[in-house]
mmCIF file of C-alpha atoms in Angstrom:
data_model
loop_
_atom_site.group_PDB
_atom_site.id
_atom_site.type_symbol
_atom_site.label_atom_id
_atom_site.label_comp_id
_atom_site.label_asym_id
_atom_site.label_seq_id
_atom_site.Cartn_x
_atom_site.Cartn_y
_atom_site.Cartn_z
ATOM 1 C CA UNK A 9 -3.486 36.569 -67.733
ATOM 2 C CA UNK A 10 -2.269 33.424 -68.963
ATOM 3 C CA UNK A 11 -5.356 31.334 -70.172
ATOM 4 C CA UNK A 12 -4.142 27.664 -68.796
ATOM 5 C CA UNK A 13 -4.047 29.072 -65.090
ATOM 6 C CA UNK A 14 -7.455 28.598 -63.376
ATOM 7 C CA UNK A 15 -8.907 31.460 -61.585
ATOM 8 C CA UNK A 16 -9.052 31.888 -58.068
ATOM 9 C CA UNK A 17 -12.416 30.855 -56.974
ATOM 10 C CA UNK A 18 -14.416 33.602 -55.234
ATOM 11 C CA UNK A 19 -15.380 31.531 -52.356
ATOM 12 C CA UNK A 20 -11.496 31.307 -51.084
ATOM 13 C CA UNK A 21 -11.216 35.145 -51.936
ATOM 14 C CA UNK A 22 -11.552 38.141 -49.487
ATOM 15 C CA UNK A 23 -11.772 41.963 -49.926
ATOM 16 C CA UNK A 24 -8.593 43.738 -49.099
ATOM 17 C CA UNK A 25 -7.612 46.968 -49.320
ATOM 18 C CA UNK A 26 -5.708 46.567 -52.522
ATOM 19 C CA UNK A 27 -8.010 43.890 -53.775
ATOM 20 C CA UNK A 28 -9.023 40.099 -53.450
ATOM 21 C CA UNK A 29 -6.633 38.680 -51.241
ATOM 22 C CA UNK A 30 -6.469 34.535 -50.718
ATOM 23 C CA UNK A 31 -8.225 33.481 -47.767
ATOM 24 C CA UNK A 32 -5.448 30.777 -46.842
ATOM 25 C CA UNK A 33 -2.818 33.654 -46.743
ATOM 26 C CA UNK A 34 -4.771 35.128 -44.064
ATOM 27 C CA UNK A 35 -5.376 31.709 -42.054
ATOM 28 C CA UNK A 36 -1.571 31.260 -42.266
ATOM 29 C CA UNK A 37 -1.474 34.626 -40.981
ATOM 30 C CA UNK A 38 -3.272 34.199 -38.393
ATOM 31 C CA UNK A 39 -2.109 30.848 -36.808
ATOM 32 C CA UNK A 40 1.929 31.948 -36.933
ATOM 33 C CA UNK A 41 0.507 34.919 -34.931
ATOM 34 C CA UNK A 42 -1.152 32.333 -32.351
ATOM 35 C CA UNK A 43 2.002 30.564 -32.287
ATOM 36 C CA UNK A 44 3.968 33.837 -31.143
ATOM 37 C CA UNK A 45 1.219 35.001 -28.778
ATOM 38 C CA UNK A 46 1.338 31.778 -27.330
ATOM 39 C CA UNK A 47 4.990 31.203 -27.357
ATOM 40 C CA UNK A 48 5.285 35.135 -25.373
ATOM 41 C CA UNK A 49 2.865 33.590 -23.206
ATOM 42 C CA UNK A 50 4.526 30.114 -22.126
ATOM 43 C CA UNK A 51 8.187 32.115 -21.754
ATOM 44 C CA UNK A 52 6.610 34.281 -19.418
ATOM 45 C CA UNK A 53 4.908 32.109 -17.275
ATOM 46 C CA UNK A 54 1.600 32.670 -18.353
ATOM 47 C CA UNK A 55 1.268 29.611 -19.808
ATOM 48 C CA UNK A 56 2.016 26.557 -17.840
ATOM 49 C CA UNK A 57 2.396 22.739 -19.184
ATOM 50 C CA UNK A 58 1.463 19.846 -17.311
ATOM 51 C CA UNK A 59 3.236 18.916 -14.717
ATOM 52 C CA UNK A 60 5.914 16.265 -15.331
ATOM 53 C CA UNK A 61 6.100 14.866 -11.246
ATOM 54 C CA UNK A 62 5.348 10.882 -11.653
ATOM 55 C CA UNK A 63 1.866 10.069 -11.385
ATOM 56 C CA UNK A 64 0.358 8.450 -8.331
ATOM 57 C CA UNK A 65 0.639 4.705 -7.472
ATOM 58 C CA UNK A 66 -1.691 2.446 -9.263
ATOM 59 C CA UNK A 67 -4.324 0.663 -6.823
ATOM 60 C CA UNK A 68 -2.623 -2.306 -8.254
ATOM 61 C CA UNK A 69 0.590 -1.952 -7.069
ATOM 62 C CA UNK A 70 1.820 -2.986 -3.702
ATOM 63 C CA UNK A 71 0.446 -1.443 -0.582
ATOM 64 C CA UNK A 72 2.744 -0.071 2.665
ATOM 65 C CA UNK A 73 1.887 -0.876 6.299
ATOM 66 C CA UNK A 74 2.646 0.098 9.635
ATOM 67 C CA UNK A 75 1.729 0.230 13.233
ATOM 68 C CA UNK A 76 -0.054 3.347 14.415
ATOM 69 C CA UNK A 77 1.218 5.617 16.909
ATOM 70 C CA UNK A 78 2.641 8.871 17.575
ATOM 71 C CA UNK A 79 5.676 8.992 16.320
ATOM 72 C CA UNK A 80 4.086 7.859 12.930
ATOM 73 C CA UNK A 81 1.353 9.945 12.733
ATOM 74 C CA UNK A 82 3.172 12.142 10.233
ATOM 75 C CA UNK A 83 3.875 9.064 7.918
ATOM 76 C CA UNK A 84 -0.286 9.003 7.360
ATOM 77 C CA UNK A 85 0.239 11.294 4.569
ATOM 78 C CA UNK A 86 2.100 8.808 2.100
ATOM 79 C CA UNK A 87 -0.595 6.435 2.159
ATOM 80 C CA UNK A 88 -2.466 7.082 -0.681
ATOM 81 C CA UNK A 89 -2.593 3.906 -2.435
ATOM 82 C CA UNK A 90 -6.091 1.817 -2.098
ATOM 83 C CA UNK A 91 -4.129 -1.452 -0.514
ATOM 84 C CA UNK A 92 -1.822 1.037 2.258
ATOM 85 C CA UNK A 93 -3.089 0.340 5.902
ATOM 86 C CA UNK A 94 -2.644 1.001 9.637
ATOM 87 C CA UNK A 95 -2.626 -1.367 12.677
ATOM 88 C CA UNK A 96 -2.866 -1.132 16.260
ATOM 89 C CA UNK A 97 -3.966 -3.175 19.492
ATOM 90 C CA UNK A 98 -5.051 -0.503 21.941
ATOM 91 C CA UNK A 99 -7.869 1.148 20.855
ATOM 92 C CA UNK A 100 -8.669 2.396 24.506
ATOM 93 C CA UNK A 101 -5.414 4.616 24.523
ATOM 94 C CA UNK A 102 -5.823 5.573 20.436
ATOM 95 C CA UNK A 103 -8.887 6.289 19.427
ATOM 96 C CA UNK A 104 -7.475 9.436 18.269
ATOM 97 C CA UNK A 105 -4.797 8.205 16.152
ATOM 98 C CA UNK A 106 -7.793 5.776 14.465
ATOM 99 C CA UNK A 107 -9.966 8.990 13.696
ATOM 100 C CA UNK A 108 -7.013 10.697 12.397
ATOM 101 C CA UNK A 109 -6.755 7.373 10.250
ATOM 102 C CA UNK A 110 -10.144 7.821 9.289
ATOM 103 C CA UNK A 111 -10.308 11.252 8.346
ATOM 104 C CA UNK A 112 -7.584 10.350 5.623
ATOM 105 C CA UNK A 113 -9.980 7.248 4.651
ATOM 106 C CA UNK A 114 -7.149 4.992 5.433
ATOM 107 C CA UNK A 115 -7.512 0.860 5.721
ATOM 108 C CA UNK A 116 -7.493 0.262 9.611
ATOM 109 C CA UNK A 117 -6.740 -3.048 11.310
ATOM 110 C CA UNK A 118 -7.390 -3.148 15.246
ATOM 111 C CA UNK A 119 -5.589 -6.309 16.493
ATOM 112 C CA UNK A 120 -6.543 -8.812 19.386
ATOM 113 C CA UNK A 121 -5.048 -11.585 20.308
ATOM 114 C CA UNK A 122 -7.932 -13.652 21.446
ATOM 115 C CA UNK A 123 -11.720 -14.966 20.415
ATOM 116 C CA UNK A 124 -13.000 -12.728 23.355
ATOM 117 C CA UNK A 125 -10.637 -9.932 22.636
ATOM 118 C CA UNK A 126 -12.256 -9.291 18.920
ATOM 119 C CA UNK A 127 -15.397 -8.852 20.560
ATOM 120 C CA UNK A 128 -14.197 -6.493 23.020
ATOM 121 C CA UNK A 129 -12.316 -4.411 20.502
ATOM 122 C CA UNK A 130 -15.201 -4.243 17.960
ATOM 123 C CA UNK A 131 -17.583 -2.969 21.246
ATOM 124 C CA UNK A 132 -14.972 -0.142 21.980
ATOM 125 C CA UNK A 133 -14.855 0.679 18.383
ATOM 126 C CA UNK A 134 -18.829 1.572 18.652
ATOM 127 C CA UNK A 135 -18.433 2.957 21.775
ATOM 128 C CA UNK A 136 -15.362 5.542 20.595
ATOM 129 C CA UNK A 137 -17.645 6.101 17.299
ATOM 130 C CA UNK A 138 -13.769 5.112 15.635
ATOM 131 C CA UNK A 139 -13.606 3.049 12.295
ATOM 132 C CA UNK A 140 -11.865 -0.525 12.144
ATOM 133 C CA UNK A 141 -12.292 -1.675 8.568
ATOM 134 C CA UNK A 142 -10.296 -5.110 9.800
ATOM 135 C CA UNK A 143 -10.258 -6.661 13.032
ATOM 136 C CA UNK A 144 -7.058 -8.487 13.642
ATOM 137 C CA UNK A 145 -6.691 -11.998 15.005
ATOM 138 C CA UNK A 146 -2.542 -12.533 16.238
ATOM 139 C CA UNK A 147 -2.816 -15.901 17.878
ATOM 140 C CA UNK A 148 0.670 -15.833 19.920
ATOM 141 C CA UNK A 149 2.059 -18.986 21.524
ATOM 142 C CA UNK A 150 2.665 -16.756 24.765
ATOM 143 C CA UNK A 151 0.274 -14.908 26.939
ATOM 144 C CA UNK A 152 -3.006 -13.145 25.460
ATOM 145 C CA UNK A 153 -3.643 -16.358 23.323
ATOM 146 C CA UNK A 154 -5.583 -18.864 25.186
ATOM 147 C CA UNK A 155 -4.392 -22.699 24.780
ATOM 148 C CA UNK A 156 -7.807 -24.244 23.070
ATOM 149 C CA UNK A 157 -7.521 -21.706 20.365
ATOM 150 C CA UNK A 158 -3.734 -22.241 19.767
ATOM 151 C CA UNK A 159 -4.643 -26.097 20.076
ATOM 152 C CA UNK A 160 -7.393 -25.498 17.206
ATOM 153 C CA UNK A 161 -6.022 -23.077 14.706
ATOM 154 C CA UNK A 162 -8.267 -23.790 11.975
ATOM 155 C CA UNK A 163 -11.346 -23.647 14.554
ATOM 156 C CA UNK A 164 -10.190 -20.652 15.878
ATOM 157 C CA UNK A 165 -10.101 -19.436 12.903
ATOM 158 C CA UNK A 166 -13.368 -19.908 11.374
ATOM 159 C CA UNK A 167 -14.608 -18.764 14.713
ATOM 160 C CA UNK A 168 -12.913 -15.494 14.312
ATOM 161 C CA UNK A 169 -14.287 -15.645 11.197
ATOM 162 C CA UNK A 170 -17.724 -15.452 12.420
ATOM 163 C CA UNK A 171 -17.282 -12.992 15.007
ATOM 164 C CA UNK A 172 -15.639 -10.630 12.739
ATOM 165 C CA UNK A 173 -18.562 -10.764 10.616
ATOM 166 C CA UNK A 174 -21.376 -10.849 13.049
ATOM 167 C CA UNK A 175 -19.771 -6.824 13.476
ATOM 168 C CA UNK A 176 -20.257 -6.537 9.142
ATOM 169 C CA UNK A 177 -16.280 -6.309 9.223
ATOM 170 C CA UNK A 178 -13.276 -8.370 7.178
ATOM 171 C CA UNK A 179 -10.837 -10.392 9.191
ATOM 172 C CA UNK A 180 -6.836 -10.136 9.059
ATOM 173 C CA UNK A 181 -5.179 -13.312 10.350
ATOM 174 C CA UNK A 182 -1.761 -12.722 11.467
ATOM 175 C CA UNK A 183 -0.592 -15.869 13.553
ATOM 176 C CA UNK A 184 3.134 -15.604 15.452
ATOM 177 C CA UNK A 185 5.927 -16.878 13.449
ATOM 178 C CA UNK A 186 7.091 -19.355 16.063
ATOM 179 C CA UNK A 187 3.348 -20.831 16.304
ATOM 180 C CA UNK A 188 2.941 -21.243 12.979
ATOM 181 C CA UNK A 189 5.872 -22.624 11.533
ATOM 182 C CA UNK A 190 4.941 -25.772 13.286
ATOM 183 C CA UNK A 191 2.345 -26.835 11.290
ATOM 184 C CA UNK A 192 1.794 -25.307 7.628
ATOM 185 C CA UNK A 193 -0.338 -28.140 6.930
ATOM 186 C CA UNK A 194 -2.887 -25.328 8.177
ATOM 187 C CA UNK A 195 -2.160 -23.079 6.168
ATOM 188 C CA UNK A 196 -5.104 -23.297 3.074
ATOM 189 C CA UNK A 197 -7.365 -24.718 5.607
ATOM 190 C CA UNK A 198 -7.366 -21.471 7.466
ATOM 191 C CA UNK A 199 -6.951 -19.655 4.538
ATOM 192 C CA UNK A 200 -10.559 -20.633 3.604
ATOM 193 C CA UNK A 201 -12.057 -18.479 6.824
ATOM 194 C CA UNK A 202 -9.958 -15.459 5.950
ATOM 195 C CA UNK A 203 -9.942 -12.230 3.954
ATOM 196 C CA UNK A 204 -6.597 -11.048 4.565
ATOM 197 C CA UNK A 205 -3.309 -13.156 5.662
ATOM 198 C CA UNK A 206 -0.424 -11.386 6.901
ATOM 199 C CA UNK A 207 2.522 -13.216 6.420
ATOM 200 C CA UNK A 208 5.420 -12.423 9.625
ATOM 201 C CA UNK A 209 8.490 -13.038 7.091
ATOM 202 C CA UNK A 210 11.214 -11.655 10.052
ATOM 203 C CA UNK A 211 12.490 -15.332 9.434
ATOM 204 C CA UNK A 212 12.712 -15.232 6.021
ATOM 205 C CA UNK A 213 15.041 -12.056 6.046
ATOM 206 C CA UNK A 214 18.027 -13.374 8.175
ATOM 207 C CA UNK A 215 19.699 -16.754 9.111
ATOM 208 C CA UNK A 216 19.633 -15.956 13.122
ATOM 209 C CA UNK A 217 22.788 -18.083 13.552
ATOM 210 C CA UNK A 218 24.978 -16.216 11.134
ATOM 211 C CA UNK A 219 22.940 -13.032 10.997
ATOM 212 C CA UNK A 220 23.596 -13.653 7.424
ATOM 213 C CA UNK A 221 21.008 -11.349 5.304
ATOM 214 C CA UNK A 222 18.921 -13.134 2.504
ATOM 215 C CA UNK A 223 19.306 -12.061 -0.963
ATOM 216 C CA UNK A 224 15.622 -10.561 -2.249
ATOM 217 C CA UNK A 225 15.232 -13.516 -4.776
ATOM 218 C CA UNK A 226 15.912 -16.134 -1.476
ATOM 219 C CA UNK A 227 13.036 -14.028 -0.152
ATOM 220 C CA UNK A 228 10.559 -13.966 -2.691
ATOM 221 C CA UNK A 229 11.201 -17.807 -3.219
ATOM 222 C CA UNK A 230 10.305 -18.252 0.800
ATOM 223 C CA UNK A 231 7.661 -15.794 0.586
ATOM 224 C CA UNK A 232 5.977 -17.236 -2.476
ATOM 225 C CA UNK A 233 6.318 -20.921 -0.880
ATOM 226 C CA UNK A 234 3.654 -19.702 2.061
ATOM 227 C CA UNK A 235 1.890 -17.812 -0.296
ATOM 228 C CA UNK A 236 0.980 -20.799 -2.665
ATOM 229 C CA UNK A 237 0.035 -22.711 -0.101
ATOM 230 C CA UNK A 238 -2.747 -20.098 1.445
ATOM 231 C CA UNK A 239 -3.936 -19.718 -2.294
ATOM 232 C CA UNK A 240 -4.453 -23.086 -2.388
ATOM 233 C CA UNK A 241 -7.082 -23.016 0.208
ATOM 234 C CA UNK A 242 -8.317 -19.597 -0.611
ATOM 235 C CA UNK A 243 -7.101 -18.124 -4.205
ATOM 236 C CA UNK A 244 -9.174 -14.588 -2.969
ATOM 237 C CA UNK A 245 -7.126 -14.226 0.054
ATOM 238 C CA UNK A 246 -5.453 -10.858 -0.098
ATOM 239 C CA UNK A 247 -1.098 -11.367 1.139
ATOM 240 C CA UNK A 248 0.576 -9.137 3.583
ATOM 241 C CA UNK A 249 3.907 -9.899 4.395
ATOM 242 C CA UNK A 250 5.894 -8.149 7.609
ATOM 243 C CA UNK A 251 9.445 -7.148 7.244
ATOM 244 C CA UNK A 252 10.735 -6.554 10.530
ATOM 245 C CA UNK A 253 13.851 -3.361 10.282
ATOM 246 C CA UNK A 254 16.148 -4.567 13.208
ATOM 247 C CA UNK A 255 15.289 -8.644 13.412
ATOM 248 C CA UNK A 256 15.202 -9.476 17.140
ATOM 249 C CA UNK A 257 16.141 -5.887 18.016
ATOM 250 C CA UNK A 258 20.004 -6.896 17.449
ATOM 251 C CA UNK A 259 21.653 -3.545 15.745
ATOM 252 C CA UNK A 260 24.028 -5.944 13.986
ATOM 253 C CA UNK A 261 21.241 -7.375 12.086
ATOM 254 C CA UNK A 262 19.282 -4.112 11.305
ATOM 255 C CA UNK A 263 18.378 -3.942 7.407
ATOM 256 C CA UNK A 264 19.113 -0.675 5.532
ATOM 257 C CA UNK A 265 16.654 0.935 3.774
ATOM 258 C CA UNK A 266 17.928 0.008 0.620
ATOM 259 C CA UNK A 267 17.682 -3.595 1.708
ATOM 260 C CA UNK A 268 13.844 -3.141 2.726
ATOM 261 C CA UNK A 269 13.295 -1.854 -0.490
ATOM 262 C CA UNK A 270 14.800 -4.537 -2.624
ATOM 263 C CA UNK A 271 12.726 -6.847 -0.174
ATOM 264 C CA UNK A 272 9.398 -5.386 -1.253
ATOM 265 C CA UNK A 273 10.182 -4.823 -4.717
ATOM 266 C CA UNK A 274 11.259 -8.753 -4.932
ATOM 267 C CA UNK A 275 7.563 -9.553 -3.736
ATOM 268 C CA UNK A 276 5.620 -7.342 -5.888
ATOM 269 C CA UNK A 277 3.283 -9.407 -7.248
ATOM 270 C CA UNK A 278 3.578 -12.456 -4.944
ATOM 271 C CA UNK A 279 1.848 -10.404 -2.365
ATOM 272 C CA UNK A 280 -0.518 -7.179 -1.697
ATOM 273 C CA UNK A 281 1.033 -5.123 1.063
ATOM 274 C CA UNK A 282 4.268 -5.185 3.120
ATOM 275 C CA UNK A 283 3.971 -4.204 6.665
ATOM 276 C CA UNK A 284 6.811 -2.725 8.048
ATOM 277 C CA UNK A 285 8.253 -3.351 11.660
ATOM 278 C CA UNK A 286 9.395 -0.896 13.068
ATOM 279 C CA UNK A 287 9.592 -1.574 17.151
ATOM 280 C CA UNK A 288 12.960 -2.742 17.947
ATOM 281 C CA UNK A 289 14.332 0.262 15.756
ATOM 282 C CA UNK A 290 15.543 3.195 17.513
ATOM 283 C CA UNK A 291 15.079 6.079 15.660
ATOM 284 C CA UNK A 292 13.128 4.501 13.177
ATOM 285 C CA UNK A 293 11.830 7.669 11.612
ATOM 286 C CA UNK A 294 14.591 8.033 9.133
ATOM 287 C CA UNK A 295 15.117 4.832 7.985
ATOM 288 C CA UNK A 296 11.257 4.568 7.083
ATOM 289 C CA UNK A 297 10.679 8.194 5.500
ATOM 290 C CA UNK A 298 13.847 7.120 3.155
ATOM 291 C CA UNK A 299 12.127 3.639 2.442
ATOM 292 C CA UNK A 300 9.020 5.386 1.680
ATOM 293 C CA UNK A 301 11.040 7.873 -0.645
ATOM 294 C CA UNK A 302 12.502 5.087 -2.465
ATOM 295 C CA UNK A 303 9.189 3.246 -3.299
ATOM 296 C CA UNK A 304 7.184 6.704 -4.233
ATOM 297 C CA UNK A 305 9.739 9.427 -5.103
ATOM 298 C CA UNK A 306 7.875 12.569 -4.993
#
C-alpha cells in the first residue's frame, strides 16, 4: 500500500461480504435506486405532481356582480373571490335564491328604493331567517323614490345610513344615472355616509347618439373621474361600477364579451367590483358564462 495515501477511516467503513466497503458507495447506491423507484412510480401514475390549473383569484383582485334570479342561479358557483356579490329587490318572491346565496357564503345586497323600503326589506329579511350582508339604497328619479329624498340626496343618504345600521348591516348606495348626473357636487358629501358606492357607468360605455362604443382607456378615464371625487369625501368607500351588456336594450348597441372584459380589466384598480347588467339581454347566459371564462379561465 502506498505510504502517502491516507487510510480509509473506520467510521466511513462497513462490513461487506468481501470486506470493508465505503459507506458513501452505498448512500450513492441507495439514492439512484430512490430515483428509479420513484421515477417507475411517477410514469405509472402512482405518483402525481401538483397540479398546474392557475391558482384562485386573489381577494385583492376585482370582484364580479350580478342580479339574482333563476336563470343565474347556476352562475353562483364562480363567485369565489371575497369582493364577488349578488343583488336583488324582491326578497318576498326570493328568499330562496338568498339562502342559496348564503349557503355559498356569498356577499348579498337586497335593494330598496326608498327610506321606508330599507326598513321593510331588513324586517322580511328576519322574518324569512335569509341573510342581507348590504341593504341597497337606488334612489330613482321615477316612481318608488319619494320627492323629499330625491330633493335631499345627501340627507337621504345619511338617513339611510342610519337605518341600515340601526339593523348592524353596511349600506350600498346606488343612485340612477339620470338623477345623479345632475349634481356631482354630491358626490364626496354622500360618500361620507356610505360603505359601498356603486357606480351605474351604462353612460360611460356608449355615446347614445352615435351608438359609438368607448375605448376601455375612455372608460377608465370617466370611471376614475367619479371615483376621485367619492374618495375625496370618503377614501374607505369600497367602488362598484355597473356595465350594462345591451345599453338601453338596443341589439345594435349590445357589447361583446370581449368588450366587457376589456371594460373591467381597464378599471382594475380604480374600482372593487363590476356589476354586470344583464336585463335587456336576451339570452344572456352565454355571453356572461364566456365573460366569466375570460376573467377566471379554469
Amino acid at each position: 500500500m502506498n505510504k502517502n495515501l491516507s487510510p480509509v477511516p473506520n467510521s466511513v467503513l462497513v462490513r461487506g461480504s468481501n470486506g470493508f466497503v465505503p459507506l458513501i458507495i452505498l448512500l450513492v447506491i441507495t439514492l439512484l435506486t430512490s430515483i428509479g423507484i420513484g421515477y417507475y412510480a411517477y410514469k405509472n401514475g402512482q405518483i402525481k405532481l401538483p397540479s398546474q390549473e392557475p391558482t384562485q383569484k386573489s381577494e385583492n383582485s376585482i370582484g364580479i356582480g350580478f342580479g339574482l334570479s333563476e336563470r343565474t342561479l347556476p352562475f353562483l358557483r364562480y363567485l369565489t373571490n371575497a369582493n364577488d356579490f349578488v343583488d336583488l329587490m324582491n326578497i318576498t318572491k326570493s328568499s330562496d335564491l338568498i339562502t342559496n346565496a348564503n349557503e355559498k357564503s356569498i356577499q348579498t345586497v337586497c335593494i330598496a328604493r326608498s327610506l321606508d323600503g330599507l326598513k321593510e326589506i331588513a324586517a322580511l329579511a328576519k322574518e324569512k331567517e335569509v341573510i342581507c350582508n348590504y341593504l341597497g339604497y337606488n334612489p330613482e328619479d321615477r316612481e318608488g323614490t319619494p320627492e323629499e329624498e330625491l330633493n335631499d340626496f345627501v340627507g337621504s343618504s345619511q338617513k339611510a345610513q342610519q337605518t341600515v345600521q340601526s339593523y348592524g348591516l353596511k349600506l350600498v348606495n346606488g343612485p340612477g344615472l339620470k338623477y345623479i348626473s345632475k349634481q356631482e357636487e354630491n358626490y364626496a358629501q354622500a360618500a361620507k355616509f356610505t360603505d359601498i358606492w356603486l357606480i351605474q357607468t351604462q353612460g360611460l360605455t356608449i355615446d347614445k347618439k352615435t351608438n359609438k362604443h368607448a375605448t376601455p382607456e375612455e372608460y377608465n378615464q370617466s370611471v376614475k373621474r367619479v371615483a376621485d371625487m367619492l374618495r375625496s369625501g370618503n377614501p374607505e368607500v369600497k367602488i362598484w361600477a355597473q356595465i350594462v351588456l345591451t345599453p338601453g336594450g338596443v341589439e345594435a348597441a349590445q357589447f361583446t364579451p370581449e368588450e366587457i372584459v376589456a371594460y373591467i380589466k381597464s378599471v382594475e384598480g380604480t374600482v372593487d367590483a363590476v356589476r354586470i347588467y344583464t336585463t335587456g339581454t336576451p339570452n344572456f347566459e352565454d355571453i356572461l358564462q364566456k365573460i366569466i371564462n375570460l376573467l377566471r379561465p379554469s
